[in-house]
C-alpha cells in the first residue's frame, strides 16, 4: 500500500495515520473482507490474500483522485480465484461507493 501526501505532525507525534492512509486501509480491508465472504458463500476457503492499494492525491486541499488495487489471492483448494475476485469487486461496499461519490456532511455536536 502506498500513498502520496503530506508527512507533517500537526497536533500529534506523527504516530498515527493521516486521512489518506486511513482511506487506503479502508479500501484494502473492505476488499479483503469481501473476498472471504464471497469465498465462504461459494463453499470455498481462501489460501492467501495480498492486496495493495495505490492511492493518488492531488489538489489544494488534497483530495483522493484515484485508488488502484492489486489483488493476489489463492484458493485453499487450488481453484482459480478470478471468479471470487470478480464477485468481490462487484459487491465491495467501499469499492462501489467511492466511484459513485457520496455526499459528506460535517455538523458541530453539542
PDB file of N, CA and C in Angstrom:
ATOM      1  N   UNK A   1       0.854  -1.157   0.000  1.00  0.00           N
ATOM      2  CA  UNK A   1       0.000   0.000   0.000  1.00  0.00           C
ATOM      3  C   UNK A   1       0.904   1.224   0.000  1.00  0.00           C
ATOM      4  N   UNK A   2       0.572   2.205  -0.838  1.00  0.00           N
ATOM      5  CA  UNK A   2       1.317   3.452  -0.821  1.00  0.00           C
ATOM      6  C   UNK A   2       0.381   4.609  -1.092  1.00  0.00           C
ATOM      7  N   UNK A   3       0.810   5.759  -0.760  1.00  0.00           N
ATOM      8  CA  UNK A   3       0.031   6.972  -0.960  1.00  0.00           C
ATOM      9  C   UNK A   3       1.001   8.131  -1.075  1.00  0.00           C
ATOM     10  N   UNK A   4       0.498   9.233  -1.616  1.00  0.00           N
ATOM     11  CA  UNK A   4       1.287  10.447  -1.649  1.00  0.00           C
ATOM     12  C   UNK A   4       0.588  11.473  -0.788  1.00  0.00           C
ATOM     13  N   UNK A   5       1.282  12.398  -0.253  1.00  0.00           N
ATOM     14  CA  UNK A   5       0.639  13.422   0.555  1.00  0.00           C
ATOM     15  C   UNK A   5       1.547  13.963   1.628  1.00  0.00           C
ATOM     16  N   UNK A   6       1.007  14.830   2.452  1.00  0.00           N
ATOM     17  CA  UNK A   6       1.821  15.487   3.473  1.00  0.00           C
ATOM     18  C   UNK A   6       2.285  14.519   4.544  1.00  0.00           C
ATOM     19  N   UNK A   7       3.433  14.779   5.083  1.00  0.00           N
ATOM     20  CA  UNK A   7       4.003  13.929   6.128  1.00  0.00           C
ATOM     21  C   UNK A   7       4.265  14.735   7.396  1.00  0.00           C
ATOM     22  N   UNK A   8       3.422  15.674   7.716  1.00  0.00           N
ATOM     23  CA  UNK A   8       3.619  16.529   8.884  1.00  0.00           C
ATOM     24  C   UNK A   8       3.174  15.861  10.171  1.00  0.00           C
ATOM     25  N   UNK A   9       3.279  16.637  11.271  1.00  0.00           N
ATOM     26  CA  UNK A   9       2.881  16.142  12.573  1.00  0.00           C
ATOM     27  C   UNK A   9       2.012  17.145  13.301  1.00  0.00           C
ATOM     28  N   UNK A  10       1.157  17.869  12.607  1.00  0.00           N
ATOM     29  CA  UNK A  10       0.328  18.842  13.321  1.00  0.00           C
ATOM     30  C   UNK A  10      -0.576  18.152  14.338  1.00  0.00           C
ATOM     31  N   UNK A  11      -0.554  18.642  15.553  1.00  0.00           N
ATOM     32  CA  UNK A  11      -1.459  18.133  16.570  1.00  0.00           C
ATOM     33  C   UNK A  11      -1.126  16.768  17.115  1.00  0.00           C
ATOM     34  N   UNK A  12       0.024  16.220  16.784  1.00  0.00           N
ATOM     35  CA  UNK A  12       0.346  14.886  17.277  1.00  0.00           C
ATOM     36  C   UNK A  12       1.833  14.625  17.243  1.00  0.00           C
ATOM     37  N   UNK A  13       2.179  13.374  17.447  1.00  0.00           N
ATOM     38  CA  UNK A  13       3.583  12.984  17.467  1.00  0.00           C
ATOM     39  C   UNK A  13       4.001  12.272  16.187  1.00  0.00           C
ATOM     40  N   UNK A  14       3.137  12.272  15.181  1.00  0.00           N
ATOM     41  CA  UNK A  14       3.458  11.571  13.947  1.00  0.00           C
ATOM     42  C   UNK A  14       3.320  10.065  14.073  1.00  0.00           C
ATOM     43  N   UNK A  15       2.612   9.600  15.109  1.00  0.00           N
ATOM     44  CA  UNK A  15       2.495   8.168  15.363  1.00  0.00           C
ATOM     45  C   UNK A  15       1.244   7.561  14.746  1.00  0.00           C
ATOM     46  N   UNK A  16       0.265   8.366  14.405  1.00  0.00           N
ATOM     47  CA  UNK A  16      -0.995   7.847  13.874  1.00  0.00           C
ATOM     48  C   UNK A  16      -1.035   7.907  12.367  1.00  0.00           C
ATOM     49  N   UNK A  17      -2.185   7.544  11.835  1.00  0.00           N
ATOM     50  CA  UNK A  17      -2.408   7.568  10.399  1.00  0.00           C
ATOM     51  C   UNK A  17      -2.983   8.907   9.986  1.00  0.00           C
ATOM     52  N   UNK A  18      -2.682   9.340   8.765  1.00  0.00           N
ATOM     53  CA  UNK A  18      -3.364  10.512   8.230  1.00  0.00           C
ATOM     54  C   UNK A  18      -4.598  10.035   7.448  1.00  0.00           C
ATOM     55  N   UNK A  19      -5.392  10.966   6.984  1.00  0.00           N
ATOM     56  CA  UNK A  19      -6.630  10.607   6.299  1.00  0.00           C
ATOM     57  C   UNK A  19      -6.416   9.753   5.059  1.00  0.00           C
ATOM     58  N   UNK A  20      -5.381  10.054   4.286  1.00  0.00           N
ATOM     59  CA  UNK A  20      -5.102   9.270   3.078  1.00  0.00           C
ATOM     60  C   UNK A  20      -4.736   7.834   3.436  1.00  0.00           C
ATOM     61  N   UNK A  21      -3.949   7.673   4.467  1.00  0.00           N
ATOM     62  CA  UNK A  21      -3.565   6.335   4.895  1.00  0.00           C
ATOM     63  C   UNK A  21      -4.792   5.552   5.372  1.00  0.00           C
ATOM     64  N   UNK A  22      -5.664   6.214   6.126  1.00  0.00           N
ATOM     65  CA  UNK A  22      -6.874   5.538   6.598  1.00  0.00           C
ATOM     66  C   UNK A  22      -7.793   5.163   5.446  1.00  0.00           C
ATOM     67  N   UNK A  23      -7.898   6.013   4.438  1.00  0.00           N
ATOM     68  CA  UNK A  23      -8.717   5.687   3.273  1.00  0.00           C
ATOM     69  C   UNK A  23      -8.165   4.462   2.553  1.00  0.00           C
ATOM     70  N   UNK A  24      -6.863   4.414   2.353  1.00  0.00           N
ATOM     71  CA  UNK A  24      -6.239   3.264   1.693  1.00  0.00           C
ATOM     72  C   UNK A  24      -6.449   1.989   2.506  1.00  0.00           C
ATOM     73  N   UNK A  25      -6.321   2.081   3.824  1.00  0.00           N
ATOM     74  CA  UNK A  25      -6.545   0.920   4.694  1.00  0.00           C
ATOM     75  C   UNK A  25      -8.002   0.469   4.623  1.00  0.00           C
ATOM     76  N   UNK A  26      -8.940   1.424   4.577  1.00  0.00           N
ATOM     77  CA  UNK A  26     -10.367   1.069   4.486  1.00  0.00           C
ATOM     78  C   UNK A  26     -10.665   0.337   3.187  1.00  0.00           C
ATOM     79  N   UNK A  27     -10.116   0.809   2.087  1.00  0.00           N
ATOM     80  CA  UNK A  27     -10.343   0.162   0.796  1.00  0.00           C
ATOM     81  C   UNK A  27      -9.790  -1.252   0.832  1.00  0.00           C
ATOM     82  N   UNK A  28      -8.585  -1.402   1.309  1.00  0.00           N
ATOM     83  CA  UNK A  28      -7.933  -2.714   1.377  1.00  0.00           C
ATOM     84  C   UNK A  28      -8.688  -3.661   2.309  1.00  0.00           C
ATOM     85  N   UNK A  29      -8.984  -3.182   3.501  1.00  0.00           N
ATOM     86  CA  UNK A  29      -9.657  -4.032   4.484  1.00  0.00           C
ATOM     87  C   UNK A  29     -11.022  -4.478   4.027  1.00  0.00           C
ATOM     88  N   UNK A  30     -11.776  -3.567   3.442  1.00  0.00           N
ATOM     89  CA  UNK A  30     -13.109  -3.906   2.940  1.00  0.00           C
ATOM     90  C   UNK A  30     -13.013  -4.976   1.859  1.00  0.00           C
ATOM     91  N   UNK A  31     -12.063  -4.812   0.937  1.00  0.00           N
ATOM     92  CA  UNK A  31     -11.948  -5.777  -0.148  1.00  0.00           C
ATOM     93  C   UNK A  31     -11.503  -7.149   0.361  1.00  0.00           C
ATOM     94  N   UNK A  32     -10.560  -7.182   1.279  1.00  0.00           N
ATOM     95  CA  UNK A  32     -10.122  -8.465   1.854  1.00  0.00           C
ATOM     96  C   UNK A  32     -11.288  -9.167   2.544  1.00  0.00           C
ATOM     97  N   UNK A  33     -12.061  -8.414   3.309  1.00  0.00           N
ATOM     98  CA  UNK A  33     -13.224  -8.968   3.989  1.00  0.00           C
ATOM     99  C   UNK A  33     -14.225  -9.527   2.969  1.00  0.00           C
ATOM    100  N   UNK A  34     -14.467  -8.773   1.900  1.00  0.00           N
ATOM    101  CA  UNK A  34     -15.401  -9.232   0.874  1.00  0.00           C
ATOM    102  C   UNK A  34     -14.909 -10.494   0.172  1.00  0.00           C
ATOM    103  N   UNK A  35     -13.606 -10.607  -0.053  1.00  0.00           N
ATOM    104  CA  UNK A  35     -13.068 -11.834  -0.645  1.00  0.00           C
ATOM    105  C   UNK A  35     -13.403 -13.043   0.223  1.00  0.00           C
ATOM    106  N   UNK A  36     -13.220 -12.904   1.531  1.00  0.00           N
ATOM    107  CA  UNK A  36     -13.543 -14.008   2.435  1.00  0.00           C
ATOM    108  C   UNK A  36     -15.038 -14.338   2.406  1.00  0.00           C
ATOM    109  N   UNK A  37     -15.888 -13.324   2.395  1.00  0.00           N
ATOM    110  CA  UNK A  37     -17.336 -13.566   2.368  1.00  0.00           C
ATOM    111  C   UNK A  37     -17.776 -14.246   1.081  1.00  0.00           C
ATOM    112  N   UNK A  38     -17.268 -13.784  -0.046  1.00  0.00           N
ATOM    113  CA  UNK A  38     -17.630 -14.390  -1.331  1.00  0.00           C
ATOM    114  C   UNK A  38     -17.172 -15.848  -1.372  1.00  0.00           C
ATOM    115  N   UNK A  39     -15.952 -16.088  -0.947  1.00  0.00           N
ATOM    116  CA  UNK A  39     -15.441 -17.465  -0.945  1.00  0.00           C
ATOM    117  C   UNK A  39     -16.285 -18.352  -0.034  1.00  0.00           C
ATOM    118  N   UNK A  40     -16.615 -17.843   1.140  1.00  0.00           N
ATOM    119  CA  UNK A  40     -17.428 -18.618   2.089  1.00  0.00           C
ATOM    120  C   UNK A  40     -18.795 -18.970   1.494  1.00  0.00           C
ATOM    121  N   UNK A  41     -19.441 -17.983   0.851  1.00  0.00           N
ATOM    122  CA  UNK A  41     -20.751 -18.248   0.234  1.00  0.00           C
ATOM    123  C   UNK A  41     -20.659 -19.282  -0.882  1.00  0.00           C
ATOM    124  N   UNK A  42     -19.491 -19.409  -1.471  1.00  0.00           N
ATOM    125  CA  UNK A  42     -19.282 -20.406  -2.527  1.00  0.00           C
ATOM    126  C   UNK A  42     -18.808 -21.748  -1.956  1.00  0.00           C
ATOM    127  N   UNK A  43     -18.674 -21.814  -0.632  1.00  0.00           N
ATOM    128  CA  UNK A  43     -18.228 -23.045   0.000  1.00  0.00           C
ATOM    129  C   UNK A  43     -16.745 -23.295  -0.168  1.00  0.00           C
ATOM    130  N   UNK A  44     -15.987 -22.228  -0.380  1.00  0.00           N
ATOM    131  CA  UNK A  44     -14.550 -22.356  -0.599  1.00  0.00           C
ATOM    132  C   UNK A  44     -13.798 -21.576   0.473  1.00  0.00           C
ATOM    133  N   UNK A  45     -12.538 -21.846   0.570  1.00  0.00           N
ATOM    134  CA  UNK A  45     -11.681 -21.132   1.508  1.00  0.00           C
ATOM    135  C   UNK A  45     -10.586 -20.387   0.775  1.00  0.00           C
ATOM    136  N   UNK A  46     -10.138 -19.314   1.376  1.00  0.00           N
ATOM    137  CA  UNK A  46      -9.034 -18.534   0.824  1.00  0.00           C
ATOM    138  C   UNK A  46      -7.725 -19.115   1.345  1.00  0.00           C
ATOM    139  N   UNK A  47      -6.790 -19.347   0.447  1.00  0.00           N
ATOM    140  CA  UNK A  47      -5.473 -19.824   0.855  1.00  0.00           C
ATOM    141  C   UNK A  47      -4.595 -18.678   1.313  1.00  0.00           C
ATOM    142  N   UNK A  48      -4.507 -17.647   0.487  1.00  0.00           N
ATOM    143  CA  UNK A  48      -3.720 -16.460   0.838  1.00  0.00           C
ATOM    144  C   UNK A  48      -4.289 -15.245   0.114  1.00  0.00           C
ATOM    145  N   UNK A  49      -4.075 -14.078   0.718  1.00  0.00           N
ATOM    146  CA  UNK A  49      -4.523 -12.812   0.128  1.00  0.00           C
ATOM    147  C   UNK A  49      -3.418 -11.782   0.312  1.00  0.00           C
ATOM    148  N   UNK A  50      -3.187 -11.023  -0.731  1.00  0.00           N
ATOM    149  CA  UNK A  50      -2.345  -9.839  -0.653  1.00  0.00           C
ATOM    150  C   UNK A  50      -3.035  -8.761  -1.484  1.00  0.00           C
ATOM    151  N   UNK A  51      -3.351  -7.637  -0.862  1.00  0.00           N
ATOM    152  CA  UNK A  51      -3.990  -6.529  -1.566  1.00  0.00           C
ATOM    153  C   UNK A  51      -3.149  -5.283  -1.335  1.00  0.00           C
ATOM    154  N   UNK A  52      -2.728  -4.664  -2.421  1.00  0.00           N
ATOM    155  CA  UNK A  52      -2.005  -3.403  -2.352  1.00  0.00           C
ATOM    156  C   UNK A  52      -2.910  -2.314  -2.896  1.00  0.00           C
ATOM    157  N   UNK A  53      -2.939  -1.177  -2.230  1.00  0.00           N
ATOM    158  CA  UNK A  53      -3.737  -0.041  -2.666  1.00  0.00           C
ATOM    159  C   UNK A  53      -2.799   1.112  -2.999  1.00  0.00           C
ATOM    160  N   UNK A  54      -2.891   1.587  -4.232  1.00  0.00           N
ATOM    161  CA  UNK A  54      -2.155   2.775  -4.652  1.00  0.00           C
ATOM    162  C   UNK A  54      -3.152   3.924  -4.652  1.00  0.00           C
ATOM    163  N   UNK A  55      -2.988   4.829  -3.713  1.00  0.00           N
ATOM    164  CA  UNK A  55      -3.895   5.967  -3.570  1.00  0.00           C
ATOM    165  C   UNK A  55      -3.150   7.217  -4.019  1.00  0.00           C
ATOM    166  N   UNK A  56      -3.731   7.932  -4.979  1.00  0.00           N
ATOM    167  CA  UNK A  56      -3.118   9.145  -5.515  1.00  0.00           C
ATOM    168  C   UNK A  56      -3.915  10.350  -5.036  1.00  0.00           C
ATOM    169  N   UNK A  57      -3.214  11.360  -4.529  1.00  0.00           N
ATOM    170  CA  UNK A  57      -3.834  12.593  -4.041  1.00  0.00           C
ATOM    171  C   UNK A  57      -3.385  13.746  -4.918  1.00  0.00           C
ATOM    172  N   UNK A  58      -4.288  14.729  -5.080  1.00  0.00           N
ATOM    173  CA  UNK A  58      -3.943  15.888  -5.886  1.00  0.00           C
ATOM    174  C   UNK A  58      -4.767  17.075  -5.424  1.00  0.00           C
ATOM    175  N   UNK A  59      -4.303  18.274  -5.733  1.00  0.00           N
ATOM    176  CA  UNK A  59      -5.061  19.488  -5.483  1.00  0.00           C
ATOM    177  C   UNK A  59      -4.704  20.170  -4.178  1.00  0.00           C
ATOM    178  N   UNK A  60      -5.398  21.293  -3.967  1.00  0.00           N
ATOM    179  CA  UNK A  60      -5.234  22.064  -2.739  1.00  0.00           C
ATOM    180  C   UNK A  60      -6.603  22.604  -2.356  1.00  0.00           C
ATOM    181  N   UNK A  61      -7.275  22.024  -1.390  1.00  0.00           N
ATOM    182  CA  UNK A  61      -6.794  20.976  -0.498  1.00  0.00           C
ATOM    183  C   UNK A  61      -6.685  19.632  -1.224  1.00  0.00           C
ATOM    184  N   UNK A  62      -5.823  18.773  -0.675  1.00  0.00           N
ATOM    185  CA  UNK A  62      -5.615  17.453  -1.269  1.00  0.00           C
ATOM    186  C   UNK A  62      -6.895  16.640  -1.256  1.00  0.00           C
ATOM    187  N   UNK A  63      -7.157  15.974  -2.375  1.00  0.00           N
ATOM    188  CA  UNK A  63      -8.254  15.006  -2.432  1.00  0.00           C
ATOM    189  C   UNK A  63      -7.737  13.736  -3.097  1.00  0.00           C
ATOM    190  N   UNK A  64      -8.356  12.626  -2.782  1.00  0.00           N
ATOM    191  CA  UNK A  64      -8.017  11.371  -3.443  1.00  0.00           C
ATOM    192  C   UNK A  64      -8.589  11.425  -4.848  1.00  0.00           C
ATOM    193  N   UNK A  65      -7.723  11.258  -5.840  1.00  0.00           N
ATOM    194  CA  UNK A  65      -8.162  11.306  -7.231  1.00  0.00           C
ATOM    195  C   UNK A  65      -8.196   9.934  -7.879  1.00  0.00           C
ATOM    196  N   UNK A  66      -7.588   8.967  -7.251  1.00  0.00           N
ATOM    197  CA  UNK A  66      -7.562   7.619  -7.821  1.00  0.00           C
ATOM    198  C   UNK A  66      -7.126   6.628  -6.750  1.00  0.00           C
ATOM    199  N   UNK A  67      -7.719   5.453  -6.798  1.00  0.00           N
ATOM    200  CA  UNK A  67      -7.295   4.348  -5.937  1.00  0.00           C
ATOM    201  C   UNK A  67      -7.241   3.094  -6.802  1.00  0.00           C
ATOM    202  N   UNK A  68      -6.083   2.494  -6.887  1.00  0.00           N
ATOM    203  CA  UNK A  68      -5.895   1.278  -7.680  1.00  0.00           C
ATOM    204  C   UNK A  68      -5.485   0.138  -6.764  1.00  0.00           C
ATOM    205  N   UNK A  69      -6.164  -0.996  -6.898  1.00  0.00           N
ATOM    206  CA  UNK A  69      -5.832  -2.174  -6.095  1.00  0.00           C
ATOM    207  C   UNK A  69      -5.155  -3.222  -6.954  1.00  0.00           C
ATOM    208  N   UNK A  70      -4.160  -3.860  -6.388  1.00  0.00           N
ATOM    209  CA  UNK A  70      -3.559  -5.050  -6.978  1.00  0.00           C
ATOM    210  C   UNK A  70      -3.851  -6.192  -6.017  1.00  0.00           C
ATOM    211  N   UNK A  71      -4.553  -7.208  -6.519  1.00  0.00           N
ATOM    212  CA  UNK A  71      -5.003  -8.317  -5.677  1.00  0.00           C
ATOM    213  C   UNK A  71      -4.271  -9.593  -6.073  1.00  0.00           C
ATOM    214  N   UNK A  72      -3.673 -10.224  -5.100  1.00  0.00           N
ATOM    215  CA  UNK A  72      -3.089 -11.554  -5.280  1.00  0.00           C
ATOM    216  C   UNK A  72      -3.826 -12.463  -4.301  1.00  0.00           C
ATOM    217  N   UNK A  73      -4.408 -13.504  -4.827  1.00  0.00           N
ATOM    218  CA  UNK A  73      -5.235 -14.376  -3.999  1.00  0.00           C
ATOM    219  C   UNK A  73      -5.088 -15.806  -4.486  1.00  0.00           C
ATOM    220  N   UNK A  74      -5.056 -16.717  -3.576  1.00  0.00           N
ATOM    221  CA  UNK A  74      -5.098 -18.130  -3.932  1.00  0.00           C
ATOM    222  C   UNK A  74      -6.211 -18.788  -3.130  1.00  0.00           C
ATOM    223  N   UNK A  75      -6.810 -19.784  -3.722  1.00  0.00           N
ATOM    224  CA  UNK A  75      -7.870 -20.532  -3.060  1.00  0.00           C
ATOM    225  C   UNK A  75      -7.253 -21.730  -2.347  1.00  0.00           C
ATOM    226  N   UNK A  76      -7.824 -22.082  -1.212  1.00  0.00           N
ATOM    227  CA  UNK A  76      -7.296 -23.194  -0.409  1.00  0.00           C
ATOM    228  C   UNK A  76      -7.293 -24.507  -1.182  1.00  0.00           C
ATOM    229  N   UNK A  77      -8.286 -24.667  -2.086  1.00  0.00           N
ATOM    230  CA  UNK A  77      -8.365 -25.917  -2.850  1.00  0.00           C
ATOM    231  C   UNK A  77      -7.611 -25.856  -4.182  1.00  0.00           C
ATOM    232  N   UNK A  78      -6.916 -24.753  -4.454  1.00  0.00           N
ATOM    233  CA  UNK A  78      -6.140 -24.623  -5.677  1.00  0.00           C
ATOM    234  C   UNK A  78      -6.942 -24.172  -6.892  1.00  0.00           C
ATOM    235  N   UNK A  79      -8.236 -23.918  -6.719  1.00  0.00           N
ATOM    236  CA  UNK A  79      -9.059 -23.486  -7.851  1.00  0.00           C
ATOM    237  C   UNK A  79      -8.718 -22.049  -8.248  1.00  0.00           C
ATOM    238  N   UNK A  80      -9.243 -21.632  -9.375  1.00  0.00           N
ATOM    239  CA  UNK A  80      -8.995 -20.297  -9.912  1.00  0.00           C
ATOM    240  C   UNK A  80      -9.673 -19.242  -9.036  1.00  0.00           C
ATOM    241  N   UNK A  81      -8.935 -18.269  -8.520  1.00  0.00           N
ATOM    242  CA  UNK A  81      -9.537 -17.242  -7.667  1.00  0.00           C
ATOM    243  C   UNK A  81     -10.255 -16.138  -8.447  1.00  0.00           C
ATOM    244  N   UNK A  82     -10.121 -16.099  -9.772  1.00  0.00           N
ATOM    245  CA  UNK A  82     -10.678 -14.999 -10.567  1.00  0.00           C
ATOM    246  C   UNK A  82     -12.174 -14.775 -10.337  1.00  0.00           C
ATOM    247  N   UNK A  83     -13.028 -15.823 -10.289  1.00  0.00           N
ATOM    248  CA  UNK A  83     -14.451 -15.572 -10.046  1.00  0.00           C
ATOM    249  C   UNK A  83     -14.732 -14.961  -8.674  1.00  0.00           C
ATOM    250  N   UNK A  84     -13.973 -15.342  -7.681  1.00  0.00           N
ATOM    251  CA  UNK A  84     -14.147 -14.786  -6.330  1.00  0.00           C
ATOM    252  C   UNK A  84     -13.712 -13.318  -6.316  1.00  0.00           C
ATOM    253  N   UNK A  85     -12.595 -13.020  -6.949  1.00  0.00           N
ATOM    254  CA  UNK A  85     -12.114 -11.638  -7.016  1.00  0.00           C
ATOM    255  C   UNK A  85     -13.117 -10.771  -7.772  1.00  0.00           C
ATOM    256  N   UNK A  86     -13.630 -11.276  -8.885  1.00  0.00           N
ATOM    257  CA  UNK A  86     -14.588 -10.506  -9.686  1.00  0.00           C
ATOM    258  C   UNK A  86     -15.871 -10.229  -8.910  1.00  0.00           C
ATOM    259  N   UNK A  87     -16.393 -11.226  -8.210  1.00  0.00           N
ATOM    260  CA  UNK A  87     -17.615 -11.034  -7.417  1.00  0.00           C
ATOM    261  C   UNK A  87     -17.363 -10.036  -6.294  1.00  0.00           C
ATOM    262  N   UNK A  88     -16.213 -10.134  -5.633  1.00  0.00           N
ATOM    263  CA  UNK A  88     -15.885  -9.191  -4.568  1.00  0.00           C
ATOM    264  C   UNK A  88     -15.766  -7.779  -5.134  1.00  0.00           C
ATOM    265  N   UNK A  89     -15.214  -7.657  -6.324  1.00  0.00           N
ATOM    266  CA  UNK A  89     -15.090  -6.346  -6.967  1.00  0.00           C
ATOM    267  C   UNK A  89     -16.459  -5.726  -7.213  1.00  0.00           C
ATOM    268  N   UNK A  90     -17.430  -6.532  -7.593  1.00  0.00           N
ATOM    269  CA  UNK A  90     -18.782  -6.033  -7.877  1.00  0.00           C
ATOM    270  C   UNK A  90     -19.599  -5.778  -6.612  1.00  0.00           C
ATOM    271  N   UNK A  91     -19.189  -6.330  -5.469  1.00  0.00           N
ATOM    272  CA  UNK A  91     -20.006  -6.213  -4.262  1.00  0.00           C
ATOM    273  C   UNK A  91     -19.337  -5.481  -3.107  1.00  0.00           C
ATOM    274  N   UNK A  92     -18.101  -5.059  -3.257  1.00  0.00           N
ATOM    275  CA  UNK A  92     -17.384  -4.383  -2.178  1.00  0.00           C
ATOM    276  C   UNK A  92     -18.015  -3.025  -1.890  1.00  0.00           C
ATOM    277  N   UNK A  93     -18.485  -2.824  -0.664  1.00  0.00           N
ATOM    278  CA  UNK A  93     -19.170  -1.581  -0.316  1.00  0.00           C
ATOM    279  C   UNK A  93     -18.289  -0.364  -0.573  1.00  0.00           C
ATOM    280  N   UNK A  94     -17.063  -0.377  -0.103  1.00  0.00           N
ATOM    281  CA  UNK A  94     -16.174   0.747  -0.328  1.00  0.00           C
ATOM    282  C   UNK A  94     -15.837   0.871  -1.808  1.00  0.00           C
ATOM    283  N   UNK A  95     -15.554  -0.250  -2.433  1.00  0.00           N
ATOM    284  CA  UNK A  95     -15.155  -0.244  -3.841  1.00  0.00           C
ATOM    285  C   UNK A  95     -16.227   0.243  -4.800  1.00  0.00           C
ATOM    286  N   UNK A  96     -17.488   0.025  -4.473  1.00  0.00           N
ATOM    287  CA  UNK A  96     -18.541   0.514  -5.366  1.00  0.00           C
ATOM    288  C   UNK A  96     -19.085   1.863  -4.923  1.00  0.00           C
ATOM    289  N   UNK A  97     -18.888   2.235  -3.666  1.00  0.00           N
ATOM    290  CA  UNK A  97     -19.369   3.538  -3.188  1.00  0.00           C
ATOM    291  C   UNK A  97     -18.484   4.682  -3.671  1.00  0.00           C
ATOM    292  N   UNK A  98     -17.180   4.502  -3.618  1.00  0.00           N
ATOM    293  CA  UNK A  98     -16.269   5.596  -3.961  1.00  0.00           C
ATOM    294  C   UNK A  98     -16.411   6.084  -5.400  1.00  0.00           C
ATOM    295  N   UNK A  99     -16.467   5.205  -6.400  1.00  0.00           N
ATOM    296  CA  UNK A  99     -16.599   5.713  -7.765  1.00  0.00           C
ATOM    297  C   UNK A  99     -17.913   6.468  -8.000  1.00  0.00           C
ATOM    298  N   UNK A 100     -18.939   6.126  -7.276  1.00  0.00           N
ATOM    299  CA  UNK A 100     -20.227   6.800  -7.419  1.00  0.00           C
ATOM    300  C   UNK A 100     -20.253   8.134  -6.699  1.00  0.00           C
ATOM    301  N   UNK A 101     -19.385   8.285  -5.740  1.00  0.00           N
ATOM    302  CA  UNK A 101     -19.362   9.504  -4.926  1.00  0.00           C
ATOM    303  C   UNK A 101     -20.490   9.474  -3.914  1.00  0.00           C
ATOM    304  N   UNK A 102     -20.222   9.970  -2.749  1.00  0.00           N
ATOM    305  CA  UNK A 102     -21.246  10.040  -1.711  1.00  0.00           C
ATOM    306  C   UNK A 102     -21.200  11.417  -1.068  1.00  0.00           C
ATOM    307  N   UNK A 103     -22.346  11.955  -0.724  1.00  0.00           N
ATOM    308  CA  UNK A 103     -22.310  13.236  -0.027  1.00  0.00           C
ATOM    309  C   UNK A 103     -21.725  13.058   1.371  1.00  0.00           C
ATOM    310  N   UNK A 104     -20.987  14.049   1.803  1.00  0.00           N
ATOM    311  CA  UNK A 104     -20.441  14.021   3.157  1.00  0.00           C
ATOM    312  C   UNK A 104     -20.791  15.339   3.837  1.00  0.00           C
ATOM    313  N   UNK A 105     -21.248  15.251   5.062  1.00  0.00           N
ATOM    314  CA  UNK A 105     -21.604  16.468   5.780  1.00  0.00           C
ATOM    315  C   UNK A 105     -20.809  16.528   7.072  1.00  0.00           C
ATOM    316  N   UNK A 106     -20.675  17.719   7.580  1.00  0.00           N
ATOM    317  CA  UNK A 106     -19.994  17.938   8.855  1.00  0.00           C
ATOM    318  C   UNK A 106     -20.903  18.803   9.700  1.00  0.00           C
ATOM    319  N   UNK A 107     -21.210  18.340  10.892  1.00  0.00           N
ATOM    320  CA  UNK A 107     -22.058  19.109  11.814  1.00  0.00           C
ATOM    321  C   UNK A 107     -21.341  19.206  13.153  1.00  0.00           C
ATOM    322  N   UNK A 108     -21.526  20.316  13.814  1.00  0.00           N
ATOM    323  CA  UNK A 108     -20.908  20.508  15.123  1.00  0.00           C
ATOM    324  C   UNK A 108     -21.850  19.963  16.196  1.00  0.00           C
ATOM    325  N   UNK A 109     -21.340  19.058  16.991  1.00  0.00           N
ATOM    326  CA  UNK A 109     -22.132  18.485  18.064  1.00  0.00           C
ATOM    327  C   UNK A 109     -22.151  19.377  19.289  1.00  0.00           C
ATOM    328  N   UNK A 110     -23.115  19.119  20.150  1.00  0.00           N
ATOM    329  CA  UNK A 110     -23.200  19.941  21.364  1.00  0.00           C
ATOM    330  C   UNK A 110     -22.549  19.249  22.540  1.00  0.00           C
TER     331      UNK A 110
END
